[in-house]
mmCIF file of C-alpha atoms in Angstrom:
data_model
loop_
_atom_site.group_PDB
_atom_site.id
_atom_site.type_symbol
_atom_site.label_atom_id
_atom_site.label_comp_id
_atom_site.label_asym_id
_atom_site.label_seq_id
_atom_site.Cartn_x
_atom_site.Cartn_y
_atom_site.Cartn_z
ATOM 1 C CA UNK A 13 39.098 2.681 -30.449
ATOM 2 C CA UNK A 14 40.812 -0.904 -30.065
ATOM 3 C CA UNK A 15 39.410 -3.685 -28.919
ATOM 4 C CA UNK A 16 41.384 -3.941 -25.903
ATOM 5 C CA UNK A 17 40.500 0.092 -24.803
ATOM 6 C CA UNK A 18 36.778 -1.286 -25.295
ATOM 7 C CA UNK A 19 37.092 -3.367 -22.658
ATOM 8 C CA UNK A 20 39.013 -1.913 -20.755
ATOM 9 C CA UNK A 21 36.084 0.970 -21.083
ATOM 10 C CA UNK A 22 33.235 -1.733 -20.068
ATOM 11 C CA UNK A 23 35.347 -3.037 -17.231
ATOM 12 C CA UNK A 24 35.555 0.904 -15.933
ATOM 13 C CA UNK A 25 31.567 0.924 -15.577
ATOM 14 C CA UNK A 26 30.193 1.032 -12.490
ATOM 15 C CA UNK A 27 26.955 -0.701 -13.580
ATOM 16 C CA UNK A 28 29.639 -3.454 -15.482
ATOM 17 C CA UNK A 29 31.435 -3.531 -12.364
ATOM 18 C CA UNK A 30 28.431 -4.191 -10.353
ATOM 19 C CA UNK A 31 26.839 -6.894 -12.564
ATOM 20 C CA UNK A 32 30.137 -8.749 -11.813
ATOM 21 C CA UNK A 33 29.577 -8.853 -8.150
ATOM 22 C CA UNK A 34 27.254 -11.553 -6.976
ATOM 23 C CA UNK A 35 27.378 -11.364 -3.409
ATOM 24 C CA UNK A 36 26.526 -7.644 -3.818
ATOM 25 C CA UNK A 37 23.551 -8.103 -6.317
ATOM 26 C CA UNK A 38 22.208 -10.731 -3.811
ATOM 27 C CA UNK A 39 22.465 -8.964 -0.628
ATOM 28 C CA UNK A 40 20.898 -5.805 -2.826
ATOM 29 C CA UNK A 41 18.062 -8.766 -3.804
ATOM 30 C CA UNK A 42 17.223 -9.615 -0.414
ATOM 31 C CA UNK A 43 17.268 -5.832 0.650
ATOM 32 C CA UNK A 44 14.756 -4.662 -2.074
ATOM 33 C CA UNK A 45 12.539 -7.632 -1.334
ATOM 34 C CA UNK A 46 12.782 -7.140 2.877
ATOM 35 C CA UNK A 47 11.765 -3.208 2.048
ATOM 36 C CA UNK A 48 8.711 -4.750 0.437
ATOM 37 C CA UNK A 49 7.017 -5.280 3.976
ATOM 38 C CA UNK A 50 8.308 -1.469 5.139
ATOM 39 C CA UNK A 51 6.172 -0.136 1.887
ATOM 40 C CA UNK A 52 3.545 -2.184 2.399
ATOM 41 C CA UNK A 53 3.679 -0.807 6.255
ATOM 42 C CA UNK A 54 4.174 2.986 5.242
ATOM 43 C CA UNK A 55 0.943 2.100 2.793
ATOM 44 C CA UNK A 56 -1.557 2.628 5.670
ATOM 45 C CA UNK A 57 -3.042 5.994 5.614
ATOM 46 C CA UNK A 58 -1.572 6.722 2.015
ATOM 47 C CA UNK A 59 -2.382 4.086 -0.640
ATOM 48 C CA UNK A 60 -4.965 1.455 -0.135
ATOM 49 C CA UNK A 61 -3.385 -2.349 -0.756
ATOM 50 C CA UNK A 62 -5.307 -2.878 -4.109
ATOM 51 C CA UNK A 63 -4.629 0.428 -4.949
ATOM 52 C CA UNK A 64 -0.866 -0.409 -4.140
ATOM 53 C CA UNK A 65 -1.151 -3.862 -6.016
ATOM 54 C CA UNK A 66 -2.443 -2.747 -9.148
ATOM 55 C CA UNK A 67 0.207 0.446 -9.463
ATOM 56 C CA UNK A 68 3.386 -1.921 -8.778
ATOM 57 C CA UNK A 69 2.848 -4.536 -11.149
ATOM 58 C CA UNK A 70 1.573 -2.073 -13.770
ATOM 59 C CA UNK A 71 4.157 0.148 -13.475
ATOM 60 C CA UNK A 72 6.264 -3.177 -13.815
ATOM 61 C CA UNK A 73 4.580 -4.347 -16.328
ATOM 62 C CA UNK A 74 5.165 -0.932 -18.623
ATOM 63 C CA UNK A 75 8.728 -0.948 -17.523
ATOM 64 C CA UNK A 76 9.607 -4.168 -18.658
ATOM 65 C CA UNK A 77 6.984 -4.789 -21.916
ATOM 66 C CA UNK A 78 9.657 -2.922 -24.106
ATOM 67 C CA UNK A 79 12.728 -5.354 -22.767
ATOM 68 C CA UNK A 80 10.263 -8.403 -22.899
ATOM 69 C CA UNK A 81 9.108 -7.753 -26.782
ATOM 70 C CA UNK A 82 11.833 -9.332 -28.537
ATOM 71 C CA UNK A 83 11.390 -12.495 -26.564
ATOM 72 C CA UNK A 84 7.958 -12.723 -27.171
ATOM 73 C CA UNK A 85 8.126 -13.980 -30.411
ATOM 74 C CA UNK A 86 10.125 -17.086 -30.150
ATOM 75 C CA UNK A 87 8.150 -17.471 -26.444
ATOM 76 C CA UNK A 88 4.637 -17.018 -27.647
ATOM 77 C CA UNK A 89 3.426 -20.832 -28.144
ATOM 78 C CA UNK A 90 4.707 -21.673 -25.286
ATOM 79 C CA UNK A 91 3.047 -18.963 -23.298
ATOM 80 C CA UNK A 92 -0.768 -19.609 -25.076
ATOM 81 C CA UNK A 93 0.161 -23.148 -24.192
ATOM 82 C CA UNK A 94 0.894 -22.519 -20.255
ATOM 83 C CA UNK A 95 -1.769 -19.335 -20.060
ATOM 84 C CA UNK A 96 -3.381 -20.453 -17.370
ATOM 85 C CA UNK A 97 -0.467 -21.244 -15.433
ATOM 86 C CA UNK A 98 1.154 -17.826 -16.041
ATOM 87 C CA UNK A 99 -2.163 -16.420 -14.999
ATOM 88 C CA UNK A 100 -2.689 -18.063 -12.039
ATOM 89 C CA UNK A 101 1.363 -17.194 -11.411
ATOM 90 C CA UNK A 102 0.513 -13.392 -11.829
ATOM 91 C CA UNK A 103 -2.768 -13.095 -10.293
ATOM 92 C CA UNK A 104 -2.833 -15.355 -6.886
ATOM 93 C CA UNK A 105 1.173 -15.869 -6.810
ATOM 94 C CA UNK A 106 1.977 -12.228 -7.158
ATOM 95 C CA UNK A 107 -0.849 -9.981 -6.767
ATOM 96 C CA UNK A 108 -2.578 -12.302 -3.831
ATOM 97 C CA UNK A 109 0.785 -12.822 -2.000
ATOM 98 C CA UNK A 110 0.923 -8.961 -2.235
ATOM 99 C CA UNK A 111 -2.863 -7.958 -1.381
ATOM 100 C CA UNK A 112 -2.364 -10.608 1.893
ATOM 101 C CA UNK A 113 0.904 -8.862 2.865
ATOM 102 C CA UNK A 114 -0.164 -5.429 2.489
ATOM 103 C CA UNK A 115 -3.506 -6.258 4.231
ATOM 104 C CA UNK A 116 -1.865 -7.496 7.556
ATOM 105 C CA UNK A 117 0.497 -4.728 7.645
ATOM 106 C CA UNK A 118 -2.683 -2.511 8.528
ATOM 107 C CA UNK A 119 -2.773 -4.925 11.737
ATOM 108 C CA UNK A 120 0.755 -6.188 12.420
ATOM 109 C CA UNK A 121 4.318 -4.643 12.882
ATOM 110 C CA UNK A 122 6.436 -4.617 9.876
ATOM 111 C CA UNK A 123 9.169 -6.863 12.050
ATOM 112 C CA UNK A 124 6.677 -9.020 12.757
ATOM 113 C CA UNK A 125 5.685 -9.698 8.728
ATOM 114 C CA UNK A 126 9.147 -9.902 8.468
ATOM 115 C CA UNK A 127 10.243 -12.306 10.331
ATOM 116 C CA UNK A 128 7.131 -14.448 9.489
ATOM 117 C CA UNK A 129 8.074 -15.086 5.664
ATOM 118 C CA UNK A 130 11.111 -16.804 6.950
ATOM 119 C CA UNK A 131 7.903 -19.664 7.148
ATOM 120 C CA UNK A 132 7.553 -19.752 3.178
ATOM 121 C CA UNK A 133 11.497 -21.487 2.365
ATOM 122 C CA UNK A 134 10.429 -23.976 4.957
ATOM 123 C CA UNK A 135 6.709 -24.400 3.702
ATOM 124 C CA UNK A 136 7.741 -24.797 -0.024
ATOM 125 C CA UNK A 137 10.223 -27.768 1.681
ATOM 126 C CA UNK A 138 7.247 -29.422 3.242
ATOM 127 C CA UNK A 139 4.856 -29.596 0.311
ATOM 128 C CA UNK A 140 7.257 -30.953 -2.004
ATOM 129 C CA UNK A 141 7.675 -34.024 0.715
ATOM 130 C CA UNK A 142 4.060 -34.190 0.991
ATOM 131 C CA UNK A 143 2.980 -33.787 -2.738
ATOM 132 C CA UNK A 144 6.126 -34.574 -4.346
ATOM 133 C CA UNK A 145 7.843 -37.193 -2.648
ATOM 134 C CA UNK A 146 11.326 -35.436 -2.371
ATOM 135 C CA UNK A 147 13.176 -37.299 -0.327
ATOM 136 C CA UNK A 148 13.963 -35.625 3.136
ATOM 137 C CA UNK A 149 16.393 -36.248 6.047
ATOM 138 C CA UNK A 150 15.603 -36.131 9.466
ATOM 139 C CA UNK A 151 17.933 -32.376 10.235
ATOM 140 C CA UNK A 152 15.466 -31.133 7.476
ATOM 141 C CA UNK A 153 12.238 -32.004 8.973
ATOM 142 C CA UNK A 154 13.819 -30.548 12.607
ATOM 143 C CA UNK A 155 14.724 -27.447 11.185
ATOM 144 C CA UNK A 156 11.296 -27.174 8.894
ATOM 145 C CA UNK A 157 9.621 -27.299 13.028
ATOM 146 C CA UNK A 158 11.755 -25.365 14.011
ATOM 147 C CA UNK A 159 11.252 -22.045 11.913
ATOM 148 C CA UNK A 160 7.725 -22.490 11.746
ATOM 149 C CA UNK A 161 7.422 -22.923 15.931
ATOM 150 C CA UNK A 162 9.460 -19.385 15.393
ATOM 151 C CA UNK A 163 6.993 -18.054 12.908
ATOM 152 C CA UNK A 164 4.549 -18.978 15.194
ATOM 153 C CA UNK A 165 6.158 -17.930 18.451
ATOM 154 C CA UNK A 166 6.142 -14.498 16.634
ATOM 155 C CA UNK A 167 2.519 -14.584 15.071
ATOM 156 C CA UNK A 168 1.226 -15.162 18.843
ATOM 157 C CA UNK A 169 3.413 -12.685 20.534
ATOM 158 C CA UNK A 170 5.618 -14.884 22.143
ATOM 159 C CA UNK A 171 2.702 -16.872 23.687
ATOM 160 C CA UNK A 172 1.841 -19.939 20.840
ATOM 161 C CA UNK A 173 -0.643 -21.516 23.341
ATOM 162 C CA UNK A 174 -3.000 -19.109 22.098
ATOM 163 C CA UNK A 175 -2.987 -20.797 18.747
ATOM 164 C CA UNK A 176 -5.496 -23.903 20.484
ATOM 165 C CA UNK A 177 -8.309 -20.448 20.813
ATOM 166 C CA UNK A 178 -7.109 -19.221 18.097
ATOM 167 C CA UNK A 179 -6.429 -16.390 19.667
ATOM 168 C CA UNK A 180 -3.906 -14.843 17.085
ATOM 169 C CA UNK A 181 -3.576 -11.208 15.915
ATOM 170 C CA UNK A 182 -5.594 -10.650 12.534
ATOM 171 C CA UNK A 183 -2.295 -8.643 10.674
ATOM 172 C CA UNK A 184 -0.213 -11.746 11.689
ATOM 173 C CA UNK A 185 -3.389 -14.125 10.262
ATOM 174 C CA UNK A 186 -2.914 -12.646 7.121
ATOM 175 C CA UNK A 187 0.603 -12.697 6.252
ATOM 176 C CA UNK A 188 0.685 -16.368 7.286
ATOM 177 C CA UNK A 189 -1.882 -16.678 4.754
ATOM 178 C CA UNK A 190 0.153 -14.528 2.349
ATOM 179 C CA UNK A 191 3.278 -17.050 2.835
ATOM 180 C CA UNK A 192 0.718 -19.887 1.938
ATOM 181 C CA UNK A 193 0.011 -18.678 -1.047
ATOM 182 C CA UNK A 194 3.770 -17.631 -2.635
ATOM 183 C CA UNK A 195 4.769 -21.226 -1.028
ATOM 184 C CA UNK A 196 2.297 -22.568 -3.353
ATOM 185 C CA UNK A 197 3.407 -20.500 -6.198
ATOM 186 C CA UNK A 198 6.754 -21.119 -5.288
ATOM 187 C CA UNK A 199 5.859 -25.445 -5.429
ATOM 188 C CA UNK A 200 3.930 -25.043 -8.847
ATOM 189 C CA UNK A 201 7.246 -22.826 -10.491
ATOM 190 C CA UNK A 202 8.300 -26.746 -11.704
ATOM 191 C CA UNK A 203 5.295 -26.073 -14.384
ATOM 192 C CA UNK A 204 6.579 -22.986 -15.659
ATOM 193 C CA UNK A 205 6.939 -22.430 -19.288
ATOM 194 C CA UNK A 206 10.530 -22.596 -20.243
ATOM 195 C CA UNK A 207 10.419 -18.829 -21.248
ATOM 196 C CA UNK A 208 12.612 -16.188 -20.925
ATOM 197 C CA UNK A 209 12.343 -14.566 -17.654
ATOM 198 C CA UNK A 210 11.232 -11.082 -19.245
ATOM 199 C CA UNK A 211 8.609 -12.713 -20.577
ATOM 200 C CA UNK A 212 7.699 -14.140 -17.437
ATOM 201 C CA UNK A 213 7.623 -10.932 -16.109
ATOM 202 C CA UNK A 214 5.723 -9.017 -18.268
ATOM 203 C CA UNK A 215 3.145 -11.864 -18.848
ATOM 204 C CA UNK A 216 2.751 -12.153 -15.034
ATOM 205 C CA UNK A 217 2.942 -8.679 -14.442
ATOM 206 C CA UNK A 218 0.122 -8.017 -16.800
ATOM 207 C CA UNK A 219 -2.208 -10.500 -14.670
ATOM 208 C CA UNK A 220 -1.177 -9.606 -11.668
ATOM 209 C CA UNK A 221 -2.126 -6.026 -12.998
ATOM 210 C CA UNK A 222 -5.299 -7.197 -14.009
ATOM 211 C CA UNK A 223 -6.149 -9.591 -10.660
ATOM 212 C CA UNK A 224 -5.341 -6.334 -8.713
ATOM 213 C CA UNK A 225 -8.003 -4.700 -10.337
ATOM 214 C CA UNK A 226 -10.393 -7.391 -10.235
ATOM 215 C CA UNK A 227 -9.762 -7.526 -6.719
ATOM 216 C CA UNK A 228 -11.439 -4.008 -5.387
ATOM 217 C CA UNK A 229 -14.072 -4.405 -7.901
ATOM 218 C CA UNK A 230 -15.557 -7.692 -5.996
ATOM 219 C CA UNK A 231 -14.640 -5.578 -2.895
ATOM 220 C CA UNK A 232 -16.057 -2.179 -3.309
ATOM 221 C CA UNK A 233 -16.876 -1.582 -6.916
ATOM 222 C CA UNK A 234 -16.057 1.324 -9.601
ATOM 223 C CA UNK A 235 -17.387 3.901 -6.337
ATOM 224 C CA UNK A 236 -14.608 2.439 -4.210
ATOM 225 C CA UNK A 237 -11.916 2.044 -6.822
ATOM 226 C CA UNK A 238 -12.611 5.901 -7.923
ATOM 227 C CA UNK A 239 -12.393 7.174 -4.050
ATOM 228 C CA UNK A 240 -8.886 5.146 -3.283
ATOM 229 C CA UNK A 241 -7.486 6.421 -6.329
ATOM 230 C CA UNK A 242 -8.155 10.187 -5.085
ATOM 231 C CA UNK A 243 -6.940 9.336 -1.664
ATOM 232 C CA UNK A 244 -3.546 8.216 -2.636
ATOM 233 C CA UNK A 245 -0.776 10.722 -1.222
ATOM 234 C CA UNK A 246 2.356 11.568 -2.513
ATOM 235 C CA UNK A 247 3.767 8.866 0.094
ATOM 236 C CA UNK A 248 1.457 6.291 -1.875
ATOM 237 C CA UNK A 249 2.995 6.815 -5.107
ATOM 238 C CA UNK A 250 6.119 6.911 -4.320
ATOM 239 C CA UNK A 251 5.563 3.007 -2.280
ATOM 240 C CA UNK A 252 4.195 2.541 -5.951
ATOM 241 C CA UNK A 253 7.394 3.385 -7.362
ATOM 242 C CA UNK A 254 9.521 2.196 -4.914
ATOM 243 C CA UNK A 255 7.250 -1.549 -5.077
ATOM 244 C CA UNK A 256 7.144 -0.819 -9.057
ATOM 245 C CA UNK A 257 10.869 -1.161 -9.791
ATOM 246 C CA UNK A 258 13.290 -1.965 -6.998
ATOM 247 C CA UNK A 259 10.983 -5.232 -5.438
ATOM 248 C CA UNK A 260 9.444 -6.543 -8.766
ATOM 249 C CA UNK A 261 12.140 -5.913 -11.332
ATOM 250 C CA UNK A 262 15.745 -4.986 -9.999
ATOM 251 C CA UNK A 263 15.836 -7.567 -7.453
ATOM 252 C CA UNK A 264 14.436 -9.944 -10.129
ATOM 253 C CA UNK A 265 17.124 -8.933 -12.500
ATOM 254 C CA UNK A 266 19.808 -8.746 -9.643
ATOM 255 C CA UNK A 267 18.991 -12.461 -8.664
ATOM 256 C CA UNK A 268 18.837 -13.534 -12.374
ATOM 257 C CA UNK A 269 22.423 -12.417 -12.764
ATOM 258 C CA UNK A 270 23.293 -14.032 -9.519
ATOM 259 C CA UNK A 271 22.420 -17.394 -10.235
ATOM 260 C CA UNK A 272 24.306 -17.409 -13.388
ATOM 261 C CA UNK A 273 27.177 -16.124 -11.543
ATOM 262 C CA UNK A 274 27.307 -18.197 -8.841
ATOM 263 C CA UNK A 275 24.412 -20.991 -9.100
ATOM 264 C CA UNK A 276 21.175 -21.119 -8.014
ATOM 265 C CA UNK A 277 22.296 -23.065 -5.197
ATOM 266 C CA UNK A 278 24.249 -20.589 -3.546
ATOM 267 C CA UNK A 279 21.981 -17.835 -4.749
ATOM 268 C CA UNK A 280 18.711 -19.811 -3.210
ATOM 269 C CA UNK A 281 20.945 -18.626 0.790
ATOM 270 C CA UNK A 282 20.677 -15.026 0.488
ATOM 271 C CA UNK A 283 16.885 -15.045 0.442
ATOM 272 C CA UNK A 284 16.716 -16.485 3.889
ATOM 273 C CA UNK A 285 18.250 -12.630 4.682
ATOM 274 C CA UNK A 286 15.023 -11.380 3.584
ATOM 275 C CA UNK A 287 13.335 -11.668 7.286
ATOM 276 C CA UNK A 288 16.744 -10.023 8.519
ATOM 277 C CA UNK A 289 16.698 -7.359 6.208
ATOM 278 C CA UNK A 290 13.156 -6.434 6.605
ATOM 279 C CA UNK A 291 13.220 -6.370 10.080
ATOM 280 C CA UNK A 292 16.059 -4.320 10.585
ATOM 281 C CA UNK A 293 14.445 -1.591 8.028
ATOM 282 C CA UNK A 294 11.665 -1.733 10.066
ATOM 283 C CA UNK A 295 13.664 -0.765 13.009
ATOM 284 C CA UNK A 296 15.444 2.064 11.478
ATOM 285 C CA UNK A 297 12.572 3.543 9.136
ATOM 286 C CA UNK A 298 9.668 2.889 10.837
ATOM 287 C CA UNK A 299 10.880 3.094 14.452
ATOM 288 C CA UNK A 300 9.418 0.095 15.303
ATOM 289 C CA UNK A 301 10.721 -1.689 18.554
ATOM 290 C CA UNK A 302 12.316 -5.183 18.768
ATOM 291 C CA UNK A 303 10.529 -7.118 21.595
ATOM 292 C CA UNK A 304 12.297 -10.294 23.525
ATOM 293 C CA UNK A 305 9.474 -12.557 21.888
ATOM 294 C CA UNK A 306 11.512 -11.440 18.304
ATOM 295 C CA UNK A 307 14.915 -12.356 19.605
ATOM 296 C CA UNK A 308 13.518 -16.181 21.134
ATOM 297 C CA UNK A 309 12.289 -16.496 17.556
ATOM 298 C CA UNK A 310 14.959 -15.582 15.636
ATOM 299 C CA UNK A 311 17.142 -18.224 18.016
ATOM 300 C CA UNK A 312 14.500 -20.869 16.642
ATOM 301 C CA UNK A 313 14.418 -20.069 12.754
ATOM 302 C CA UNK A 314 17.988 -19.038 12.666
ATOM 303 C CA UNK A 315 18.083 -22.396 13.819
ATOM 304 C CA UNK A 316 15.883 -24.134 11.554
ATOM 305 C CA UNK A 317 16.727 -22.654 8.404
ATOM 306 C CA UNK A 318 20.765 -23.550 9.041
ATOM 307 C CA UNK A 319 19.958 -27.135 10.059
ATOM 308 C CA UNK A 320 18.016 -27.539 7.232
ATOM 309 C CA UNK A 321 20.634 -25.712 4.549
ATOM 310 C CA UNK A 322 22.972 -27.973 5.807
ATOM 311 C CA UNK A 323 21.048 -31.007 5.686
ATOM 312 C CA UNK A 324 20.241 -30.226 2.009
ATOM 313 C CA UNK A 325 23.515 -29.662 0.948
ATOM 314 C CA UNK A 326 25.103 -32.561 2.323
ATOM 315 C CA UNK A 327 22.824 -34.617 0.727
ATOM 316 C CA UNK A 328 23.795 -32.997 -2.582
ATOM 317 C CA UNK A 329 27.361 -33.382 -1.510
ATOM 318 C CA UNK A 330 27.087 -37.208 -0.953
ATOM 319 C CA UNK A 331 24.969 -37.263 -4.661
ATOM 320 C CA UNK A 332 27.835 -35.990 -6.250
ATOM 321 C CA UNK A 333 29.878 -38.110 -4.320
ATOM 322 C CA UNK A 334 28.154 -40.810 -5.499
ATOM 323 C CA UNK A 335 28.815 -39.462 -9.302
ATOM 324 C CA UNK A 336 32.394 -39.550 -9.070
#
């Protein structure tokens, strides 16, 4: 076989052919990671949340180890170096986000989890003017109000008075917390090792893995842990699977490729259709209903996140302006 009816051969493959498609692979991203709330929705009654935890990120985990080997060698000193980083990255940024998030689904609508991590693009924005000093214009700060007033508009039910008795549903209380915490993680990413990303992975898999764990023994103990795992239904291991692979390590791998496709700029937009995407799953899978309160807050964080986009990149325009 030539060289040229090689190619040609690679170029006929679907999975070439798809890996060549970055608008595709990031709307897929932004899909897998919006079904996340559905699972963690379709969890109650079937797996419990550590339960669900521990199984995704060590199926992960065992998935991607065998990928992740052949950078660990070149990548080890720097990951001994940045352990605790990677551990806190795996246990509170990934397993806590998770536990929080599957937690308040037991209490909450899937739309409304949903639509509330549209809050965490526009919470990582604020801490890194608070903490960081990033310089921030005026649109950016307006829209930053603006999506959180619509998190909140949706966390009170359309009422956000209630916040001054803090009067809020618990499910909603918890997935705000949940956007805390991978807002955080998402601020503290500027300490990551410089590692290859399968290393990442696996390392923070393997924490997150172990956290998970950790987590329902401080809660309930070997007893509990041993009754949860003989409750899970078929249902539950198939969220396991579902969380396992298509949320932790196909979207990862999708939005990998993406950025070095198209930037990470450009890449960085498609996860603001992660509230759309879960909420319209939610919809169709779970039957859940769309209430007016959802539509008033989509109007403000459709709002906020567009005036802030644009604020951002015009500032980058008039830097590279400035360049030239």
């Amino acid at each position: 076989m030539t060289k040229q009816q090689s190619a040609q051969k690679r170029a006929k493959n679907p999975l070439n052919h798809l890996f060549n498609q970055p608008i595709l692979l990031l709307v897929l991203t932004a899909l897998f990671w919006g079904g996340n709330m559905v699972a963690g929705k379709m969890a109650v009654g079937n797996i419990a949340p550590t339960n669900l935890v521990a199984g995704r990120f060590l199926l992960g985990f065992l998935v991607i180890l065998p990928f992740a080997l052949p950078h660990f060698k070149k990548d080890w000193p720097a990951i001994r170096e940045k352990v605790f980083f990677l551990a806190f990255a795996g246990g509170v940024g990934f397993a806590g986000f998770n536990l929080f998030l599957y937690l308040g689904a037991q209490y909450t609508t899937a739309v409304n989890g949903a639509i509330e991590q549209a809050s965490i693009p526009m919470m990582v924005m604020l801490a890194n003017f608070m903490f960081y000093g990033e310089r921030t214009k005026a649109l950016q700060i307006v829209g930053v109000i603006a999506t959180i007033f619509g998190v909140l508009w949706v966390a009170t039910a359309g009422a956000p008075l209630r916040l001054l008795t803090l009067d809020i549903n618990m499910g909603d209380g918890l997935i705000l917390i949940a956007c805390v915490i991978y807002a955080a993680y998402s601020v503290l990413l500027r300490y990551r090792p410089k590692i290859h990303w399968m290393s990442f992975l696996a390392t923070t898999f393997f924490f997150a893995t172990l956290s998970a764990v950790l987590y329902e023994l401080v809660s309930g103990g070997l007893p509990t842990m041993f009754v949860n795992f003989t409750k899970v239904t078929t249902t539950g291991w198939l969220l396991v699977l579902y969380t396992g692979l298509f949320p932790s390590i196909i979207s990862q791998l999708f939005y990998a490729r993406g950025v070095e496709l198209i930037g990470a700029n450009r890449a960085s937009l498609f996860i603001n259709a992660l509230p759309l995407f879960g909420a319209i799953l939610s919809v169709l899978i779970l039957s859940e209903q769309l209430q007016n309160y959802h539509f008033v807050a989509a109007l403000f964080i459709i709002s906020g996140i567009t005036m802030a986009e644009y604020a951002v990149r015009t500032k980058k325009g008039n830097k590279t302006d400035e360049q030239h």
